[in-house]
PDB file of C-alpha atoms in Angstrom:
ATOM      1  CA  MET P   1      -0.051   0.124  -0.070  1.00 96.00           C
ATOM      2  CA  GLU P   2       1.121   3.573  -0.755  1.00 98.00           C
ATOM      3  CA  VAL P   3       0.215   6.799   0.972  1.00 98.00           C
ATOM      4  CA  PHE P   4       0.279   9.882  -1.272  1.00 98.00           C
ATOM      5  CA  THR P   5      -0.758  13.460   0.135  1.00 98.00           C
ATOM      6  CA  HIS P   6      -0.534  17.034  -0.149  1.00 97.00           C
ATOM      7  CA  TYR P   7       1.553  18.207   2.497  1.00 97.00           C
ATOM      8  CA  LYS P   8       3.396  21.614   3.771  1.00 94.00           C
ATOM      9  CA  GLU P   9       4.767  23.155   7.102  1.00 94.00           C
ATOM     10  CA  HIS P  10       4.232  26.500   9.190  1.00 91.00           C
ATOM     11  CA  ASN P  11       5.922  27.124  12.093  1.00 90.00           C
ATOM     12  CA  ASN P  12       7.238  23.737  12.536  1.00 92.00           C
ATOM     13  CA  VAL P  13       3.378  22.219  12.300  1.00 93.00           C
ATOM     14  CA  GLY P  14       2.753  20.119   9.755  1.00 95.00           C
ATOM     15  CA  LEU P  15      -0.482  20.504   7.407  1.00 95.00           C
ATOM     16  CA  ARG P  16      -1.886  17.219   5.330  1.00 96.00           C
ATOM     17  CA  TRP P  17      -4.689  17.260   2.990  1.00 96.00           C
ATOM     18  CA  ARG P  18      -5.991  15.308   0.096  1.00 96.00           C
ATOM     19  CA  THR P  19      -4.556  11.749   1.197  1.00 98.00           C
ATOM     20  CA  LEU P  20      -4.769   8.806  -0.983  1.00 98.00           C
ATOM     21  CA  LEU P  21      -4.372   5.324  -0.068  1.00 98.00           C
ATOM     22  CA  ARG P  22      -3.416   3.171  -3.155  1.00 98.00           C
ATOM     23  CA  TYR P  23      -3.661  -0.488  -2.894  1.00 98.00           C
ATOM     24  CA  GLY P  24      -2.726  -2.853  -5.652  1.00 98.00           C
ATOM     25  CA  ASP P  25      -1.973  -1.238  -9.403  1.00 97.00           C
ATOM     26  CA  SER P  26      -5.294   0.644 -10.055  1.00 98.00           C
ATOM     27  CA  TRP P  27      -5.813   4.416  -9.660  1.00 98.00           C
ATOM     28  CA  ASP P  28      -9.548   3.905  -9.702  1.00 98.00           C
ATOM     29  CA  ILE P  29     -11.155   5.463  -6.620  1.00 98.00           C
ATOM     30  CA  ILE P  30     -12.856   2.618  -4.306  1.00 98.00           C
ATOM     31  CA  GLY P  31     -14.257   4.659  -1.685  1.00 98.00           C
ATOM     32  CA  SER P  32     -13.903   7.705   0.984  1.00 98.00           C
ATOM     33  CA  MET P  33     -13.042   8.042   4.564  1.00 98.00           C
ATOM     34  CA  VAL P  34     -13.745  11.451   6.504  1.00 98.00           C
ATOM     35  CA  MET P  35     -11.919  11.959   9.868  1.00 97.00           C
ATOM     36  CA  ILE P  36     -11.135  14.807  12.297  1.00 96.00           C
ATOM     37  CA  ASN P  37      -7.725  15.741  11.509  1.00 96.00           C
ATOM     38  CA  PRO P  38      -4.636  13.777  10.240  1.00 96.00           C
ATOM     39  CA  GLY P  39      -2.455  11.936  12.998  1.00 91.00           C
ATOM     40  CA  SER P  40       0.825  10.370  13.047  1.00 93.00           C
ATOM     41  CA  SER P  41       1.659   9.315   9.566  1.00 96.00           C
ATOM     42  CA  LYS P  42       4.900  11.108   8.468  1.00 96.00           C
ATOM     43  CA  PRO P  43       6.431  12.021   5.295  1.00 97.00           C
ATOM     44  CA  LEU P  44       9.105   9.663   3.589  1.00 98.00           C
ATOM     45  CA  GLY P  45      11.138  12.216   1.848  1.00 96.00           C
ATOM     46  CA  GLU P  46      11.120  15.217  -0.186  1.00 97.00           C
ATOM     47  CA  ALA P  47       8.242  16.170  -2.859  1.00 98.00           C
ATOM     48  CA  ILE P  48       7.480  13.529  -5.452  1.00 98.00           C
ATOM     49  CA  SER P  49       9.394  14.254  -9.012  1.00 98.00           C
ATOM     50  CA  ASP P  50       8.431  11.643 -10.941  1.00 98.00           C
ATOM     51  CA  ASN P  51       6.631  12.654 -13.727  1.00 97.00           C
ATOM     52  CA  GLU P  52       4.517   9.430 -14.442  1.00 97.00           C
ATOM     53  CA  LEU P  53       3.563   9.199 -10.769  1.00 98.00           C
ATOM     54  CA  LEU P  54       2.835  12.967 -11.047  1.00 97.00           C
ATOM     55  CA  GLU P  55       0.399  12.837 -13.928  1.00 97.00           C
ATOM     56  CA  HIS P  56      -1.579  10.142 -12.062  1.00 98.00           C
ATOM     57  CA  LEU P  57      -1.737  12.162  -8.974  1.00 98.00           C
ATOM     58  CA  GLY P  58      -2.451  15.169 -11.087  1.00 96.00           C
ATOM     59  CA  ALA P  59      -5.703  13.594 -12.038  1.00 96.00           C
ATOM     60  CA  PHE P  60      -6.992  13.763  -8.520  1.00 96.00           C
ATOM     61  CA  ASP P  61      -7.173  17.766  -8.421  1.00 92.00           C
ATOM     62  CA  LYS P  62      -5.451  20.689 -10.056  1.00 87.00           C
ATOM     63  CA  SER P  63      -4.315  22.481  -7.221  1.00 91.00           C
ATOM     64  CA  GLY P  64      -0.613  22.509  -8.460  1.00 91.00           C
ATOM     65  CA  GLU P  65       0.080  21.576  -4.806  1.00 94.00           C
ATOM     66  CA  ALA P  66       3.495  19.360  -4.182  1.00 97.00           C
ATOM     67  CA  TRP P  67       2.380  15.648  -3.601  1.00 98.00           C
ATOM     68  CA  PHE P  68       4.562  13.581  -0.798  1.00 98.00           C
ATOM     69  CA  SER P  69       4.746   9.957  -0.065  1.00 98.00           C
ATOM     70  CA  PHE P  70       3.665   9.204   3.533  1.00 98.00           C
ATOM     71  CA  SER P  71       3.895   6.283   6.099  1.00 98.00           C
ATOM     72  CA  GLU P  72       1.089   4.576   7.048  1.00 97.00           C
ATOM     73  CA  ASP P  73      -0.394   5.093  10.495  1.00 97.00           C
ATOM     74  CA  ALA P  74      -3.313   3.340  12.410  1.00 96.00           C
ATOM     75  CA  ALA P  75      -6.160   4.919  11.117  1.00 97.00           C
ATOM     76  CA  MET P  76      -4.947   4.434   7.577  1.00 98.00           C
ATOM     77  CA  ARG P  77      -4.734   0.626   8.448  1.00 98.00           C
ATOM     78  CA  HIS P  78      -8.051   0.542  10.205  1.00 98.00           C
ATOM     79  CA  THR P  79      -9.333   2.211   7.243  1.00 98.00           C
ATOM     80  CA  GLY P  80      -8.083  -0.316   4.625  1.00 98.00           C
ATOM     81  CA  GLU P  81      -9.504  -2.877   7.055  1.00 98.00           C
ATOM     82  CA  LEU P  82     -13.070  -1.410   7.125  1.00 98.00           C
ATOM     83  CA  PHE P  83     -13.278  -1.067   3.213  1.00 98.00           C
ATOM     84  CA  ALA P  84     -11.731  -4.756   2.929  1.00 98.00           C
ATOM     85  CA  LYS P  85     -14.694  -6.004   4.748  1.00 98.00           C
ATOM     86  CA  LEU P  86     -17.102  -4.135   2.532  1.00 98.00           C
ATOM     87  CA  TYR P  87     -15.362  -5.470  -0.570  1.00 98.00           C
ATOM     88  CA  GLY P  88     -15.497  -9.088   0.713  1.00 98.00           C
ATOM     89  CA  LYS P  89     -11.599  -9.469   1.031  1.00 98.00           C
ATOM     90  CA  GLU P  90      -9.706 -11.349   3.496  1.00 96.00           C
ATOM     91  CA  ASN P  91      -7.453  -8.358   4.375  1.00 97.00           C
ATOM     92  CA  ARG P  92      -6.604  -4.743   2.865  1.00 97.00           C
ATOM     93  CA  HIS P  93      -3.646  -5.737   0.878  1.00 97.00           C
ATOM     94  CA  GLN P  94      -6.350  -7.623  -1.467  1.00 98.00           C
ATOM     95  CA  LEU P  95      -7.760  -4.343  -2.354  1.00 98.00           C
ATOM     96  CA  ASN P  96      -7.085  -2.572  -5.715  1.00 98.00           C
ATOM     97  CA  GLY P  97      -7.590   1.154  -5.913  1.00 98.00           C
ATOM     98  CA  VAL P  98      -7.351   4.238  -3.793  1.00 98.00           C
ATOM     99  CA  ILE P  99      -9.436   5.105  -0.722  1.00 98.00           C
ATOM    100  CA  GLN P 100      -9.521   8.660  -0.423  1.00 98.00           C
ATOM    101  CA  ILE P 101      -9.207  10.321   2.984  1.00 98.00           C
ATOM    102  CA  PHE P 102     -10.430  13.762   4.142  1.00 97.00           C
ATOM    103  CA  ASN P 103     -10.438  15.471   7.280  1.00 96.00           C
ATOM    104  CA  LEU P 104     -12.375  18.492   9.219  1.00 95.00           C
ATOM    105  CA  PHE P 105      -9.059  20.090   9.668  1.00 95.00           C
ATOM    106  CA  TYR P 106      -5.452  19.403   8.673  1.00 95.00           C
ATOM    107  CA  ILE P 107      -3.046  19.935  11.530  1.00 96.00           C
ATOM    108  CA  MET P 108      -0.887  16.695  11.896  1.00 96.00           C
ATOM    109  CA  ASN P 109      -1.157  15.499  15.341  1.00 94.00           C
ATOM    110  CA  PRO P 110      -2.345  12.611  17.015  1.00 93.00           C
ATOM    111  CA  ASP P 111      -2.772  14.513  20.368  1.00 94.00           C
ATOM    112  CA  LEU P 112      -6.149  15.940  19.473  1.00 92.00           C
ATOM    113  CA  GLU P 113      -6.475  18.296  22.297  1.00 93.00           C
ATOM    114  CA  SER P 114      -3.147  19.823  21.461  1.00 95.00           C
ATOM    115  CA  ALA P 115      -4.299  19.695  17.330  1.00 94.00           C
ATOM    116  CA  LEU P 116      -7.512  21.622  18.460  1.00 93.00           C
ATOM    117  CA  ASP P 117      -5.338  24.412  20.209  1.00 93.00           C
ATOM    118  CA  GLN P 118      -3.138  24.685  17.147  1.00 94.00           C
ATOM    119  CA  ASP P 119      -6.272  24.701  14.707  1.00 91.00           C
ATOM    120  CA  ARG P 120      -7.564  28.321  16.642  1.00 91.00           C
ATOM    121  CA  ILE P 121      -4.210  29.698  15.848  1.00 91.00           C
ATOM    122  CA  PHE P 122      -4.022  28.869  12.328  1.00 90.00           C
ATOM    123  CA  LEU P 123      -7.733  29.802  11.334  1.00 85.00           C
ATOM    124  CA  SER P 124      -7.233  33.044  13.145  1.00 84.00           C
ATOM    125  CA  GLU P 125      -3.749  33.509  10.596  1.00 85.00           C
ATOM    126  CA  ASN P 126      -5.687  32.171   7.651  1.00 84.00           C
ATOM    127  CA  ILE P 127      -2.818  29.252   7.314  1.00 85.00           C
ATOM    128  CA  TYR P 128      -4.968  26.722   5.724  1.00 86.00           C
ATOM    129  CA  PRO P 129      -4.399  25.894   1.737  1.00 83.00           C
ATOM    130  CA  SER P 130      -7.691  27.327  -0.239  1.00 79.00           C
ATOM    131  CA  SER P 131      -7.427  24.084  -2.186  1.00 74.00           C
ATOM    132  CA  SER P 132      -8.990  22.128   0.533  1.00 76.00           C
ATOM    133  CA  GLU P 133     -12.211  24.474   0.823  1.00 75.00           C
ATOM    134  CA  ASN P 134     -14.120  21.892  -1.317  1.00 88.00           C
ATOM    135  CA  ASP P 135     -13.303  18.765  -0.195  1.00 94.00           C
ATOM    136  CA  ALA P 136     -16.799  17.229   0.361  1.00 95.00           C
ATOM    137  CA  ASN P 137     -17.281  17.630  -3.546  1.00 95.00           C
ATOM    138  CA  GLN P 138     -14.489  15.115  -4.141  1.00 96.00           C
ATOM    139  CA  LEU P 139     -15.920  12.196  -2.286  1.00 98.00           C
ATOM    140  CA  VAL P 140     -16.612   9.236  -3.947  1.00 98.00           C
ATOM    141  CA  ALA P 141     -18.832   6.529  -2.407  1.00 98.00           C
ATOM    142  CA  PRO P 142     -19.004   4.379  -0.451  1.00 98.00           C
ATOM    143  CA  VAL P 143     -18.494   7.042   1.847  1.00 98.00           C
ATOM    144  CA  TYR P 144     -17.488   6.457   5.789  1.00 98.00           C
ATOM    145  CA  LEU P 145     -17.826   9.156   8.090  1.00 98.00           C
ATOM    146  CA  GLY P 146     -15.537   8.718  10.975  1.00 98.00           C
ATOM    147  CA  TYR P 147     -15.133  12.186  12.743  1.00 97.00           C
ATOM    148  CA  GLY P 148     -16.576  11.231  15.838  1.00 95.00           C
ATOM    149  CA  LYS P 149     -18.452  13.710  18.352  1.00 93.00           C
ATOM    150  CA  ASN P 150     -16.175  16.286  17.167  1.00 92.00           C
ATOM    151  CA  GLY P 151     -18.764  16.428  13.924  1.00 93.00           C
ATOM    152  CA  HIS P 152     -21.606  17.477  16.398  1.00 93.00           C
ATOM    153  CA  ASP P 153     -18.873  20.278  17.853  1.00 92.00           C
ATOM    154  CA  VAL P 154     -19.910  23.706  17.201  1.00 93.00           C
ATOM    155  CA  ARG P 155     -16.742  24.481  15.457  1.00 91.00           C
ATOM    156  CA  PHE P 156     -16.932  21.990  13.106  1.00 94.00           C
ATOM    157  CA  ARG P 157     -20.763  21.183  12.544  1.00 95.00           C
ATOM    158  CA  GLU P 158     -21.105  23.195   9.744  1.00 94.00           C
ATOM    159  CA  LYS P 159     -18.307  21.177   7.337  1.00 94.00           C
ATOM    160  CA  ALA P 160     -19.202  18.185   9.234  1.00 96.00           C
ATOM    161  CA  GLN P 161     -22.841  18.949   8.030  1.00 96.00           C
ATOM    162  CA  ILE P 162     -21.532  19.322   4.317  1.00 96.00           C
ATOM    163  CA  PHE P 163     -19.772  16.302   4.446  1.00 97.00           C
ATOM    164  CA  PHE P 164     -22.586  14.244   5.708  1.00 97.00           C
ATOM    165  CA  GLU P 165     -25.341  15.625   3.173  1.00 97.00           C
ATOM    166  CA  GLN P 166     -22.887  14.629   0.295  1.00 97.00           C
ATOM    167  CA  ALA P 167     -22.207  11.110   1.970  1.00 98.00           C
ATOM    168  CA  VAL P 168     -25.886  10.688   2.171  1.00 98.00           C
ATOM    169  CA  ALA P 169     -26.487  11.651  -1.496  1.00 98.00           C
ATOM    170  CA  LEU P 170     -23.864   9.583  -2.758  1.00 98.00           C
ATOM    171  CA  ASN P 171     -23.969   6.235  -0.803  1.00 98.00           C
ATOM    172  CA  ASN P 172     -27.745   6.450  -1.560  1.00 98.00           C
ATOM    173  CA  LYS P 173     -27.086   6.531  -5.193  1.00 98.00           C
ATOM    174  CA  TYR P 174     -24.422   3.897  -4.905  1.00 98.00           C
ATOM    175  CA  LYS P 175     -26.680   1.381  -3.063  1.00 98.00           C
ATOM    176  CA  GLN P 176     -30.408   2.411  -2.590  1.00 96.00           C
ATOM    177  CA  GLY P 177     -32.080   1.302   0.414  1.00 95.00           C
ATOM    178  CA  ASN P 178     -28.660   0.981   2.432  1.00 97.00           C
ATOM    179  CA  ASP P 179     -28.823   1.615   6.053  1.00 95.00           C
ATOM    180  CA  TYR P 180     -25.527   2.873   7.107  1.00 98.00           C
ATOM    181  CA  LEU P 181     -26.456   6.824   7.800  1.00 98.00           C
ATOM    182  CA  ASP P 182     -29.514   7.888   9.691  1.00 96.00           C
ATOM    183  CA  VAL P 183     -30.929  10.755   8.076  1.00 95.00           C
ATOM    184  CA  ASP P 184     -30.903  12.952  11.040  1.00 97.00           C
ATOM    185  CA  PHE P 185     -27.301  14.051  11.563  1.00 97.00           C
ATOM    186  CA  SER P 186     -27.574  14.292  15.229  1.00 95.00           C
ATOM    187  CA  LYS P 187     -28.396  10.283  15.918  1.00 96.00           C
ATOM    188  CA  ASN P 188     -24.945   9.525  13.886  1.00 97.00           C
ATOM    189  CA  PRO P 189     -22.136   8.554  16.054  1.00 95.00           C
ATOM    190  CA  PHE P 190     -19.590   9.102  13.066  1.00 97.00           C
ATOM    191  CA  THR P 191     -17.118   6.422  15.135  1.00 97.00           C
ATOM    192  CA  TYR P 192     -13.589   6.653  14.337  1.00 97.00           C
ATOM    193  CA  PRO P 193     -12.252   3.807  12.553  1.00 97.00           C
ATOM    194  CA  SER P 194      -9.441   2.942  14.893  1.00 96.00           C
ATOM    195  CA  TYR P 195     -12.110   2.517  17.333  1.00 97.00           C
ATOM    196  CA  LEU P 196     -14.309   0.646  15.009  1.00 97.00           C
ATOM    197  CA  MET P 197     -11.793  -1.637  13.840  1.00 97.00           C
ATOM    198  CA  GLY P 198      -9.293  -1.740  16.628  1.00 96.00           C
ATOM    199  CA  ARG P 199      -9.674  -1.154  20.242  1.00 95.00           C
ATOM    200  CA  GLY P 200     -13.567  -1.085  20.280  1.00 97.00           C
ATOM    201  CA  LYS P 201     -14.437  -3.607  17.377  1.00 96.00           C
ATOM    202  CA  ASN P 202     -15.978  -5.953  19.911  1.00 96.00           C
ATOM    203  CA  GLN P 203     -18.059  -3.192  21.207  1.00 97.00           C
ATOM    204  CA  ASN P 204     -21.738  -3.576  20.361  1.00 97.00           C
ATOM    205  CA  ILE P 205     -21.732  -0.052  18.851  1.00 95.00           C
ATOM    206  CA  SER P 206     -19.078  -0.965  16.446  1.00 97.00           C
ATOM    207  CA  LYS P 207     -20.525  -4.336  15.562  1.00 97.00           C
ATOM    208  CA  VAL P 208     -23.830  -2.317  14.776  1.00 97.00           C
ATOM    209  CA  ILE P 209     -22.203   0.449  12.870  1.00 97.00           C
ATOM    210  CA  THR P 210     -19.926  -2.223  10.729  1.00 98.00           C
ATOM    211  CA  THR P 211     -23.107  -4.152  10.094  1.00 98.00           C
ATOM    212  CA  LYS P 212     -24.908  -1.065   8.696  1.00 98.00           C
ATOM    213  CA  PHE P 213     -21.883   0.231   6.570  1.00 98.00           C
ATOM    214  CA  LEU P 214     -21.647  -3.454   5.116  1.00 98.00           C
ATOM    215  CA  THR P 215     -25.426  -2.776   3.684  1.00 98.00           C
ATOM    216  CA  LEU P 216     -23.656  -0.591   1.070  1.00 98.00           C
ATOM    217  CA  LYS P 217     -22.095  -3.811  -0.467  1.00 94.00           C
TER     218      LYS P 217
END
């Protein structure tokens, strides 16, 4: 599996957006994930310069922003595991295609409270890239929303709602009659994938949500 993403630093704080998890040899999009913010994944080197690779990546957006190869973190691994279940694969390495990852904000920090504090500063200084403003328009079904309780927070509710409305429409078009998202935004827990597929996978709430997501098969 390969990870490709836009990335930059400001005052030693990393920003990551438009993240792609590529499995196998296909560049077709096989799903989308939305989380609260980037976590512990790190750049593997300088910006990508291979022209053939950049041609493929350039098809995902025309922002002109540099692309980087990144390491895989736990949230990415659990995202792959969830979509492997959806596609009836034994493990994520059997997937073939690209899973897109989007976030409600872009600060790379696995410590959420610290990241939220940094986000307040970045918003006041207008640091975020303008090319990230239309993330919801880039969603491709099937879509999983995993931004947790933060999606209900007043700071992120508007953006989370936009992702939600787009996801409902796309998922319904992808598989009519699916039972994944409640049409009432407030009734959805938007469970984080690393809880759903990791430490909380044996909890009833995780089993219920996974079963509902699998109705998109």
